[in-house]
Short mmCIF file of C-alpha atoms in Angstrom, two decimals:
data_model
loop_
_atom_site.label_atom_id
_atom_site.label_comp_id
_atom_site.label_asym_id
_atom_site.label_seq_id
_atom_site.Cartn_x
_atom_site.Cartn_y
_atom_site.Cartn_z
CA MET A 13 -23.32 2.42 -89.24
CA PHE A 14 -24.91 -0.64 -87.69
CA ARG A 15 -22.63 -2.76 -85.55
CA ARG A 16 -23.76 -6.31 -84.82
CA SER A 17 -23.28 -6.12 -81.13
CA VAL A 18 -20.82 -5.16 -78.49
CA LEU A 19 -20.28 -8.75 -77.50
CA ASP A 20 -19.95 -10.66 -80.70
CA VAL A 21 -22.15 -13.65 -79.91
CA ASN A 22 -23.62 -15.83 -82.58
CA ARG A 23 -26.62 -17.98 -82.01
CA ARG A 24 -24.76 -21.21 -81.39
CA THR A 25 -22.57 -19.88 -78.62
CA PHE A 26 -25.55 -18.13 -77.12
CA ILE A 27 -27.59 -21.33 -76.94
CA LYS A 28 -24.58 -23.24 -75.70
CA SER A 29 -23.93 -20.86 -72.88
CA LEU A 30 -27.62 -20.73 -72.05
CA LEU A 31 -27.75 -24.51 -71.80
CA ALA A 32 -24.58 -24.59 -69.73
CA THR A 33 -25.93 -22.05 -67.25
CA LEU A 34 -29.22 -23.88 -67.05
CA LEU A 35 -27.56 -27.25 -66.46
CA LEU A 36 -25.23 -25.80 -63.87
CA SER A 37 -28.01 -24.13 -61.93
CA VAL A 38 -30.20 -27.22 -62.10
CA SER A 39 -27.40 -29.49 -60.96
CA GLN A 40 -26.58 -27.13 -58.14
CA LYS A 41 -30.20 -27.17 -57.09
CA ALA A 42 -30.47 -30.94 -57.36
CA PHE A 43 -27.09 -31.65 -55.78
CA PRO A 44 -26.65 -28.87 -53.26
CA ARG A 45 -23.51 -30.27 -51.72
CA PRO A 46 -20.40 -32.01 -52.91
CA PHE A 47 -20.31 -35.77 -52.99
CA PHE A 48 -18.06 -36.29 -50.01
CA THR A 49 -19.08 -33.44 -47.69
CA SER A 50 -20.71 -34.42 -44.45
CA PRO A 51 -24.27 -33.18 -43.94
CA VAL A 52 -23.51 -32.64 -40.25
CA LYS A 53 -23.34 -28.96 -39.33
CA VAL A 54 -24.83 -26.59 -36.77
CA ASN A 55 -28.22 -27.98 -35.63
CA HIS A 56 -27.94 -30.83 -38.14
CA LEU A 57 -26.78 -33.71 -36.00
CA ARG A 58 -26.33 -37.45 -35.96
CA PRO A 59 -28.52 -39.52 -33.61
CA PRO A 60 -27.18 -40.32 -30.13
CA GLY A 61 -24.10 -42.50 -29.77
CA ALA A 62 -23.01 -41.97 -33.36
CA VAL A 63 -19.44 -42.80 -34.36
CA PRO A 64 -17.38 -39.88 -35.76
CA GLU A 65 -18.23 -38.67 -39.25
CA GLU A 66 -14.97 -40.09 -40.51
CA ILE A 67 -16.33 -43.64 -40.42
CA PHE A 68 -20.05 -43.00 -40.12
CA PRO A 69 -20.86 -43.54 -43.82
CA ALA A 70 -18.66 -46.63 -43.84
CA LYS A 71 -20.32 -48.29 -40.89
CA CYS A 72 -23.95 -47.43 -41.44
CA ILE A 73 -25.78 -49.94 -43.64
CA ARG A 74 -28.69 -47.55 -44.28
CA CYS A 75 -31.25 -49.93 -42.86
CA GLY A 76 -33.38 -47.05 -41.60
CA ARG A 77 -34.44 -48.84 -38.45
CA CYS A 78 -33.44 -45.84 -36.31
CA ALA A 79 -35.76 -43.59 -38.30
CA GLU A 80 -38.56 -46.12 -38.05
CA ILE A 81 -38.32 -46.63 -34.32
CA CYS A 82 -37.91 -42.94 -33.39
CA PRO A 83 -41.24 -42.15 -31.68
CA TYR A 84 -40.80 -38.39 -32.14
CA ARG A 85 -39.90 -38.64 -35.86
CA SER A 86 -36.76 -36.68 -35.09
CA ILE A 87 -34.60 -38.81 -37.34
CA LYS A 88 -34.86 -38.36 -41.06
CA ILE A 89 -33.13 -40.30 -43.79
CA LEU A 90 -30.98 -38.44 -46.30
CA ASP A 91 -31.60 -39.12 -49.96
CA VAL A 92 -29.38 -39.75 -52.93
CA ARG A 93 -28.32 -36.10 -53.26
CA TYR A 94 -26.04 -36.41 -50.27
CA GLY A 95 -23.49 -38.51 -52.10
CA VAL A 96 -21.80 -41.13 -49.99
CA PHE A 97 -23.86 -39.95 -47.02
CA ALA A 98 -27.12 -40.88 -48.73
CA GLY A 99 -29.37 -43.06 -46.65
CA THR A 100 -27.80 -42.09 -43.34
CA PRO A 101 -29.87 -40.68 -40.46
CA LEU A 102 -29.85 -37.01 -39.47
CA ILE A 103 -31.64 -34.99 -36.79
CA GLU A 104 -32.52 -31.37 -37.47
CA VAL A 105 -32.98 -30.10 -33.95
CA GLU A 106 -34.54 -26.83 -35.03
CA LYS A 107 -37.45 -28.79 -36.46
CA ILE A 108 -37.70 -31.77 -34.08
CA PRO A 109 -35.05 -32.21 -31.39
CA CYS A 110 -33.90 -35.48 -29.87
CA TYR A 111 -35.78 -36.41 -26.71
CA LEU A 112 -33.09 -38.90 -25.70
CA CYS A 113 -35.43 -41.88 -25.51
CA MET A 114 -32.43 -43.98 -26.63
CA LYS A 115 -34.55 -46.35 -28.73
CA CYS A 116 -32.48 -45.88 -31.90
CA VAL A 117 -29.30 -46.64 -30.00
CA GLU A 118 -30.69 -49.93 -28.77
CA ILE A 119 -31.65 -51.22 -32.20
CA CYS A 120 -28.76 -50.08 -34.43
CA PRO A 121 -27.45 -53.38 -35.85
CA THR A 122 -24.04 -52.13 -36.92
CA GLY A 123 -22.78 -50.24 -33.88
CA THR A 124 -22.85 -47.00 -35.86
CA LEU A 125 -24.97 -45.72 -33.01
CA ARG A 126 -23.02 -47.06 -30.08
CA PRO A 127 -24.95 -48.28 -27.05
CA VAL A 128 -24.47 -45.39 -24.64
CA ALA A 129 -26.35 -44.29 -21.55
CA GLN A 130 -28.65 -41.31 -21.75
CA ASP A 131 -26.31 -38.91 -19.96
CA GLU A 132 -23.33 -40.08 -22.01
CA VAL A 133 -24.85 -38.91 -25.29
CA ARG A 134 -22.71 -36.29 -27.01
CA MET A 135 -24.44 -35.20 -30.20
CA GLY A 136 -22.87 -31.78 -29.89
CA VAL A 137 -22.62 -28.86 -27.54
CA ALA A 138 -25.13 -26.08 -27.08
CA VAL A 139 -23.57 -22.67 -27.62
CA ILE A 140 -25.33 -19.49 -26.55
CA ASN A 141 -24.93 -16.51 -28.80
CA HIS A 142 -24.70 -13.65 -26.33
CA ARG A 143 -25.48 -11.13 -29.06
CA GLN A 144 -28.79 -12.85 -29.85
CA CYS A 145 -30.00 -14.06 -26.47
CA VAL A 146 -32.48 -11.57 -25.09
CA THR A 147 -31.55 -12.40 -21.52
CA TRP A 148 -27.88 -11.80 -22.15
CA LEU A 149 -28.71 -8.61 -24.01
CA GLY A 150 -30.77 -7.50 -21.05
CA ILE A 151 -33.92 -7.01 -23.12
CA ALA A 152 -36.08 -9.60 -21.44
CA LEU A 153 -35.91 -12.29 -18.80
CA CYS A 154 -36.23 -15.48 -20.87
CA ARG A 155 -35.05 -18.81 -19.56
CA THR A 156 -36.75 -21.22 -21.95
CA CYS A 157 -33.55 -23.13 -22.65
CA TYR A 158 -33.00 -23.64 -18.96
CA ASN A 159 -36.58 -24.81 -18.49
CA VAL A 160 -36.57 -27.36 -21.30
CA CYS A 161 -33.09 -28.76 -20.68
CA PRO A 162 -33.33 -32.44 -19.64
CA PHE A 163 -30.21 -32.02 -17.52
CA LYS A 164 -31.24 -28.81 -15.81
CA GLU A 165 -28.77 -27.32 -13.35
CA LYS A 166 -26.06 -29.49 -14.86
CA ALA A 167 -25.99 -28.82 -18.59
CA ILE A 168 -27.60 -25.40 -18.33
CA HIS A 169 -27.61 -23.40 -15.13
CA LEU A 170 -28.50 -19.80 -14.44
CA ASP A 171 -25.77 -17.39 -13.53
CA GLN A 172 -27.35 -14.16 -12.30
CA LEU A 173 -30.49 -15.27 -14.19
CA ARG A 174 -28.55 -15.67 -17.42
CA PRO A 175 -28.29 -19.17 -18.96
CA VAL A 176 -24.83 -20.78 -19.06
CA VAL A 177 -24.01 -24.08 -20.75
CA ASP A 178 -21.65 -26.57 -19.16
CA GLU A 179 -20.16 -28.66 -21.96
CA LYS A 180 -19.23 -31.33 -19.47
CA TYR A 181 -22.89 -32.30 -19.16
CA CYS A 182 -24.49 -31.03 -22.37
CA THR A 183 -25.71 -33.91 -24.55
CA GLY A 184 -26.48 -31.77 -27.57
CA CYS A 185 -30.06 -33.04 -27.72
CA GLY A 186 -31.25 -29.71 -29.10
CA LEU A 187 -34.30 -29.25 -26.87
CA CYS A 188 -32.99 -25.78 -26.00
CA THR A 189 -32.51 -24.84 -29.65
CA HIS A 190 -35.97 -26.08 -30.45
CA GLY A 191 -37.44 -24.12 -27.57
CA CYS A 192 -35.52 -20.88 -28.09
CA PRO A 193 -38.08 -18.20 -29.04
CA VAL A 194 -35.52 -15.85 -30.60
CA ASN A 195 -35.13 -15.77 -34.36
CA PRO A 196 -32.45 -16.58 -35.46
CA LYS A 197 -31.90 -19.00 -32.61
CA ALA A 198 -29.76 -17.69 -29.78
CA ILE A 199 -28.71 -21.17 -28.67
CA ASN A 200 -27.39 -23.61 -31.27
CA ILE A 201 -25.88 -27.07 -31.21
CA GLU A 202 -22.35 -27.30 -32.56
CA PRO A 203 -21.51 -30.89 -33.57
CA VAL A 204 -17.99 -30.70 -32.19
CA TYR A 205 -17.70 -34.40 -31.35
CA SER A 206 -18.71 -35.56 -34.83
CA PHE A 207 -15.44 -34.39 -36.28
CA GLU A 208 -13.13 -35.88 -33.72
CA LYS A 209 -10.57 -38.34 -34.97
CA HIS A 210 -11.76 -41.91 -34.92
CA VAL A 211 -9.56 -44.16 -32.80
CA MET B 17 -48.67 -81.77 -58.39
CA PHE B 18 -49.06 -78.92 -60.84
CA ASN B 19 -47.85 -75.54 -59.69
CA LYS B 20 -47.37 -76.77 -56.16
CA TYR B 21 -44.27 -74.76 -55.37
CA GLY B 22 -45.42 -71.83 -57.43
CA LYS B 23 -48.44 -71.28 -55.21
CA ILE B 24 -46.55 -71.74 -51.95
CA ARG B 25 -43.81 -69.45 -53.16
CA LEU B 26 -46.18 -66.72 -54.22
CA LEU B 27 -47.80 -66.91 -50.80
CA VAL B 28 -44.43 -66.69 -49.02
CA GLN B 29 -43.37 -63.80 -51.24
CA PHE B 30 -46.64 -62.04 -50.60
CA LEU B 31 -46.33 -62.44 -46.83
CA ALA B 32 -42.72 -61.28 -46.94
CA PHE B 33 -43.80 -58.25 -48.94
CA LEU B 34 -46.66 -57.64 -46.54
CA VAL B 35 -44.15 -57.33 -43.69
CA ILE B 36 -42.40 -54.38 -45.28
CA LEU B 37 -45.63 -52.94 -46.65
CA VAL B 38 -47.75 -52.98 -43.50
CA ASN B 39 -45.04 -52.47 -40.94
CA PRO B 40 -44.29 -48.79 -41.62
CA PHE B 41 -47.99 -48.02 -41.19
CA LEU B 42 -48.11 -49.93 -37.91
CA ILE B 43 -45.13 -48.00 -36.61
CA PHE B 44 -46.13 -44.61 -37.93
CA TYR B 45 -49.77 -44.56 -36.95
CA TRP B 46 -49.93 -46.89 -33.95
CA HIS B 47 -46.36 -46.86 -32.63
CA PHE B 48 -46.33 -50.63 -32.80
CA ASP B 49 -42.59 -51.07 -33.26
CA PHE B 50 -42.17 -54.76 -32.48
CA VAL B 51 -40.89 -55.29 -36.01
CA GLN B 52 -38.67 -52.70 -37.64
CA GLY B 53 -36.79 -52.39 -40.86
CA TRP B 54 -36.87 -54.25 -44.13
CA TYR B 55 -34.61 -56.66 -45.95
CA GLN B 56 -31.40 -54.78 -45.24
CA SER B 57 -31.85 -55.31 -41.58
CA LEU B 58 -34.98 -56.63 -39.98
CA GLY B 59 -35.61 -56.54 -36.27
CA VAL B 60 -38.25 -58.82 -34.79
CA GLY B 61 -38.30 -58.08 -31.09
CA ASN B 62 -34.82 -58.86 -29.93
CA LEU B 63 -34.04 -61.04 -32.93
CA TRP B 64 -32.08 -59.17 -35.57
CA PHE B 65 -31.43 -60.14 -39.13
CA VAL B 66 -28.77 -58.35 -41.10
CA SER B 67 -28.33 -58.92 -44.79
CA PRO B 68 -24.94 -60.66 -45.26
CA LEU B 69 -23.71 -58.33 -47.99
CA GLU B 70 -24.59 -55.21 -46.03
CA GLY B 71 -22.93 -56.57 -42.92
CA LEU B 72 -19.85 -57.71 -44.81
CA GLU B 73 -19.45 -54.32 -46.47
CA SER B 74 -19.88 -52.53 -43.18
CA ILE B 75 -17.13 -54.65 -41.65
CA LEU B 76 -14.80 -54.38 -44.64
CA VAL B 77 -15.25 -50.68 -45.25
CA SER B 78 -15.12 -49.46 -41.66
CA LYS B 79 -12.51 -52.10 -40.72
CA THR B 80 -14.17 -52.69 -37.39
CA ILE B 81 -16.09 -55.63 -36.01
CA TYR B 82 -19.24 -55.30 -33.96
CA LEU B 83 -20.48 -58.51 -32.42
CA PRO B 84 -24.25 -57.91 -32.68
CA LEU B 85 -23.73 -57.32 -36.41
CA LEU B 86 -22.05 -60.71 -36.82
CA ILE B 87 -24.80 -62.40 -34.83
CA GLY B 88 -27.42 -60.69 -36.97
CA MET B 89 -25.74 -62.03 -40.09
CA LEU B 90 -25.58 -65.58 -38.70
CA ILE B 91 -29.07 -66.82 -39.59
CA PRO B 92 -29.12 -65.45 -43.17
CA ILE B 93 -25.68 -66.93 -43.79
CA LEU B 94 -26.70 -70.34 -42.42
CA VAL B 95 -29.82 -70.27 -44.58
CA ALA B 96 -27.70 -69.46 -47.63
CA LEU B 97 -25.20 -72.19 -46.79
CA PHE B 98 -27.85 -74.90 -46.47
CA LEU B 99 -30.63 -73.75 -48.77
CA GLY B 100 -28.78 -71.61 -51.31
CA ARG B 101 -30.21 -68.43 -52.81
CA VAL B 102 -33.68 -68.97 -51.36
CA PHE B 103 -33.86 -65.37 -50.19
CA CYS B 104 -33.83 -64.25 -53.82
CA GLY B 105 -36.44 -66.69 -54.98
CA TRP B 106 -38.78 -66.78 -52.02
CA ILE B 107 -38.51 -63.50 -50.11
CA CYS B 108 -36.84 -60.67 -52.05
CA PRO B 109 -39.42 -57.92 -52.68
CA ILE B 110 -37.94 -56.88 -56.02
CA ASN B 111 -38.30 -60.45 -57.27
CA PHE B 112 -41.88 -60.38 -56.04
CA LEU B 113 -42.52 -57.21 -58.05
CA CYS B 114 -40.88 -58.80 -61.11
CA GLU B 115 -43.07 -61.86 -60.57
CA LEU B 116 -46.18 -59.70 -60.47
CA GLU B 117 -44.99 -57.96 -63.64
CA ASP B 118 -44.60 -61.35 -65.31
CA ARG B 119 -48.07 -62.40 -64.24
CA PHE B 120 -49.63 -59.18 -65.52
CA LEU B 121 -47.90 -59.69 -68.84
CA ARG B 122 -49.31 -63.21 -68.99
CA LEU B 123 -52.79 -61.85 -68.27
CA TRP B 124 -52.33 -59.37 -71.07
CA GLY B 125 -51.61 -62.24 -73.37
CA VAL B 126 -47.85 -62.07 -73.68
CA LYS B 127 -47.26 -65.79 -73.54
CA LYS B 128 -43.85 -66.56 -74.89
CA ARG B 129 -40.99 -64.43 -73.74
CA ARG B 130 -37.50 -64.65 -75.04
CA ASP B 131 -34.58 -63.36 -73.07
CA LEU B 132 -33.55 -60.52 -75.34
CA ILE B 133 -30.34 -59.50 -73.62
CA ARG B 134 -28.04 -62.26 -72.51
CA LEU B 135 -24.73 -61.82 -70.78
CA PRO B 136 -22.27 -64.40 -69.51
CA ARG B 137 -23.56 -65.75 -66.21
CA ALA B 138 -20.23 -65.08 -64.53
CA THR B 139 -21.08 -61.35 -64.71
CA LEU B 140 -22.69 -61.94 -61.33
CA TRP B 141 -19.30 -62.58 -59.71
CA PHE B 142 -17.83 -59.46 -61.28
CA ALA B 143 -20.75 -57.46 -59.92
CA LEU B 144 -20.11 -58.84 -56.45
CA VAL B 145 -16.36 -58.27 -56.45
CA GLY B 146 -16.69 -54.92 -58.19
CA ASP B 147 -19.24 -53.68 -55.73
CA ILE B 148 -17.22 -54.63 -52.68
CA THR B 149 -14.01 -53.20 -54.14
CA LEU B 150 -15.70 -49.95 -55.13
CA ALA B 151 -17.27 -49.65 -51.69
CA MET B 152 -13.89 -50.12 -50.05
CA ILE B 153 -12.27 -47.51 -52.29
CA LEU B 154 -15.03 -44.95 -51.77
CA GLY B 155 -15.22 -45.64 -48.07
CA ALA B 156 -18.98 -46.07 -48.12
CA PRO B 157 -21.00 -49.21 -48.78
CA LEU B 158 -22.52 -48.30 -52.12
CA PHE B 159 -24.80 -51.17 -52.85
CA VAL B 160 -26.45 -51.13 -49.47
CA PHE B 161 -27.94 -47.80 -50.38
CA LEU B 162 -29.00 -48.59 -53.93
CA SER B 163 -29.77 -52.30 -53.56
CA PRO B 164 -33.23 -53.00 -54.95
CA PRO B 165 -34.09 -55.60 -52.26
CA GLY B 166 -33.63 -52.96 -49.59
CA LEU B 167 -34.74 -50.02 -51.70
CA VAL B 168 -38.33 -51.25 -51.98
CA GLY B 169 -38.59 -51.24 -48.21
CA ARG B 170 -36.98 -47.84 -47.89
CA GLU B 171 -39.29 -46.31 -50.47
CA ILE B 172 -42.35 -47.64 -48.65
CA MET B 173 -40.99 -46.28 -45.38
CA MET B 174 -40.23 -42.90 -46.95
CA ALA B 175 -43.73 -42.75 -48.42
CA VAL B 176 -45.37 -43.51 -45.08
CA PHE B 177 -43.08 -41.52 -42.79
CA PHE B 178 -42.16 -38.48 -44.84
CA HIS B 179 -44.93 -38.56 -47.47
CA THR B 180 -42.36 -38.36 -50.24
CA LEU B 181 -40.61 -40.88 -52.41
CA ALA B 182 -36.85 -40.79 -52.43
CA LEU B 183 -35.14 -40.04 -55.71
CA GLU B 184 -33.22 -43.32 -55.77
CA GLY B 185 -36.46 -45.19 -56.36
CA VAL B 186 -35.79 -44.90 -60.10
CA VAL B 187 -33.53 -47.92 -59.63
CA ILE B 188 -36.61 -50.03 -58.90
CA ILE B 189 -38.25 -48.81 -62.09
CA GLY B 190 -35.04 -49.55 -63.97
CA VAL B 191 -34.95 -53.11 -62.69
CA LEU B 192 -38.61 -53.64 -63.59
CA VAL B 193 -38.08 -52.26 -67.09
CA LEU B 194 -35.06 -54.48 -67.63
CA ASN B 195 -37.21 -57.40 -66.53
CA LEU B 196 -39.32 -56.77 -69.63
CA PHE B 197 -36.36 -57.49 -71.88
CA THR B 198 -34.87 -60.36 -69.99
CA ARG B 199 -36.54 -62.06 -67.08
CA ARG B 200 -34.75 -61.07 -63.85
CA PHE B 201 -32.01 -59.30 -65.79
CA PHE B 202 -30.73 -57.50 -62.71
CA CYS B 203 -30.99 -60.57 -60.47
CA ARG B 204 -29.15 -62.70 -62.98
CA TYR B 205 -26.22 -60.52 -63.73
CA PHE B 206 -25.85 -57.52 -61.46
CA CYS B 207 -27.25 -58.13 -57.99
CA PRO B 208 -24.26 -58.26 -55.63
CA LEU B 209 -26.44 -59.62 -52.84
CA GLY B 210 -27.58 -62.43 -55.09
CA GLY B 211 -23.94 -62.98 -55.99
CA LEU B 212 -22.92 -63.31 -52.37
CA LEU B 213 -25.79 -65.66 -51.59
CA ALA B 214 -24.93 -67.73 -54.66
CA PHE B 215 -21.32 -67.85 -53.51
CA LEU B 216 -22.38 -69.00 -50.05
CA GLY B 217 -24.80 -71.53 -51.49
CA GLN B 218 -22.34 -73.29 -53.76
CA ARG B 219 -22.34 -76.35 -51.49
CA ARG B 220 -25.97 -76.08 -50.44
CA ARG B 221 -27.89 -79.14 -49.28
CA LEU B 222 -31.25 -78.32 -50.84
CA ARG B 223 -31.02 -78.82 -54.56
CA VAL B 224 -33.24 -79.36 -57.55
CA VAL B 225 -32.21 -82.86 -58.60
CA GLN B 226 -33.01 -84.40 -61.94
CA GLU B 227 -33.77 -88.05 -62.54
CA LYS B 228 -32.20 -88.58 -65.91
CA GLU B 229 -34.26 -91.70 -66.77
CA LYS B 230 -37.58 -89.87 -66.49
CA CYS B 231 -36.49 -86.79 -68.43
CA GLN B 232 -37.88 -86.54 -71.96
CA ARG B 233 -35.80 -83.46 -72.76
CA CYS B 234 -38.91 -81.52 -73.68
CA GLY B 235 -37.43 -78.18 -72.63
CA LEU B 236 -40.38 -77.04 -70.53
CA CYS B 237 -38.17 -76.48 -67.52
CA VAL B 238 -35.78 -74.38 -69.58
CA ARG B 239 -38.64 -72.13 -70.54
CA ALA B 240 -39.93 -71.99 -66.97
CA CYS B 241 -36.66 -71.02 -65.31
CA PRO B 242 -36.70 -67.29 -64.53
CA LEU B 243 -32.92 -67.26 -64.47
CA GLY B 244 -32.51 -68.81 -67.91
CA LEU B 245 -30.87 -71.97 -66.59
CA SER B 246 -31.65 -75.30 -68.15
CA PRO B 247 -32.41 -77.83 -65.44
CA GLN B 248 -32.63 -80.63 -68.01
CA GLU B 249 -28.91 -80.21 -68.58
CA GLY B 250 -28.31 -80.33 -64.85
CA GLU B 251 -27.79 -76.60 -64.49
CA SER B 252 -30.01 -76.55 -61.43
CA GLN B 253 -26.96 -77.90 -59.65
CA SER B 254 -24.95 -74.78 -60.46
CA SER B 255 -24.47 -72.07 -57.91
CA TYR B 256 -26.73 -69.67 -59.85
CA CYS B 257 -29.93 -71.63 -59.14
CA TRP B 258 -32.10 -69.94 -56.53
CA ASN B 259 -34.29 -72.96 -55.68
CA CYS B 260 -37.56 -71.38 -56.66
CA GLY B 261 -39.06 -74.63 -57.92
CA GLU B 262 -40.50 -73.22 -61.16
CA CYS B 263 -38.83 -76.00 -63.15
CA ILE B 264 -40.25 -78.67 -60.82
CA ASP B 265 -43.75 -77.31 -61.37
CA SER B 266 -43.27 -77.17 -65.10
CA CYS B 267 -42.03 -80.76 -65.46
CA ARG B 268 -44.69 -83.11 -66.83
CA PHE B 269 -42.70 -86.26 -66.14
CA GLU B 270 -41.78 -85.66 -62.49
CA SER B 271 -38.17 -85.82 -63.41
CA LEU B 272 -37.17 -82.89 -61.21
CA SER B 273 -37.60 -82.62 -57.47
CA PHE B 274 -36.20 -80.87 -54.42
CA GLN B 275 -33.79 -83.14 -52.60
CA TRP B 276 -31.71 -82.84 -49.49
CA VAL B 277 -28.28 -83.78 -50.76
CA GLN B 278 -26.07 -85.33 -48.11
CA GLY B 279 -22.50 -84.15 -47.80
CA SER B 280 -20.84 -81.74 -50.14
CA GLY B 281 -20.87 -84.21 -53.01
CA GLY B 282 -22.29 -83.17 -56.32
CA ALA B 283 -21.24 -79.55 -56.19
CA LYS B 284 -20.43 -79.82 -59.87
CA ARG B 285 -22.13 -82.66 -61.59
#
């Protein structure tokens, strides 16, 4: 006896399901994130002085002047796939960190990037992963993050030759993440201030 | 007298386009950042311009007021109050591209063009109100991201800075294609920025005024108007007119001219 198949699928349903799978996968590729989800996450930060994520997309007029004036090209502009966050600026500190030149803050026309002083910038907080950091693991004596930190001895100091972050002074500029030689990075910027409640 | 304003306007449009075309190169390759931005927000040294619609949406949606933003909006708003929609006609890069498209078509021998799709002119107001309402509901200024006047600048910047074109650039192509069917279709009916500037310019001082005695009702100005208005019926006085001066150039009898209208009289004549 010759049975048609275990799963009784005719051609139409087969093509339909094929198309559906294709469309779904393509749309997931093209639109990797939901419409209203913030693109800010670990090592993906807003430029200095940014208002909380809650009102960031409302305030920013997507003029792109911050990206244009950034001399290090740290700031990139998100495209249409990021939903309501499209057109807003983002810094990926793993690629190019923020050197805190404060130029973008000075020219933002909407106050989305608030005029703050260099040491008042709070883009996030550097967090050391003690299970990744070779110094903390005792494998090697690396202190790259300490060396590159613009607020050395304040934001990062050495405690028995091991780096320690003080969140009171850390600006979250990401120079340490950028410099960290370990892969995956042993020091990462958590954007804790971006999700504070807006007052 | 022939084509007087047309030539000046093309020059102004070209220079305005040159600003957003050349500037990203200057910044990217030579770090000459005296001028930044495009026609959403333009910074010239310490002088900032902010497009009124963008600024208004930012204020309405975030429900906060930032003084430098208001000051940046001041000059564009004053220009719109006194001169009307001149930004659209004389500066806007998407209008410049449409203008170039028109001129290429004329070179190719497409002489007469009918407006194939016509909507009620008041659609413009619905676009404006709808855009602002939608932005306030969504909590993000929508048009500021997809607005063709700003989009041209952003695409050029993206091309120079990141060597890619952003996906949203298809809007520009859409507007240019629609321009084939009806001249300035998007500008006429759907541009919220144009709508806001038209709203502000309702009592503008600079107007295209018609001398009724000289008019022979030949209809040349009606054909010339990129917005499909008929100046010979006095529609250049309506809030939709963007003071481009095409009708003045087209008039053989010098019946139309730019005039500085005193007071708020003649808003609806």
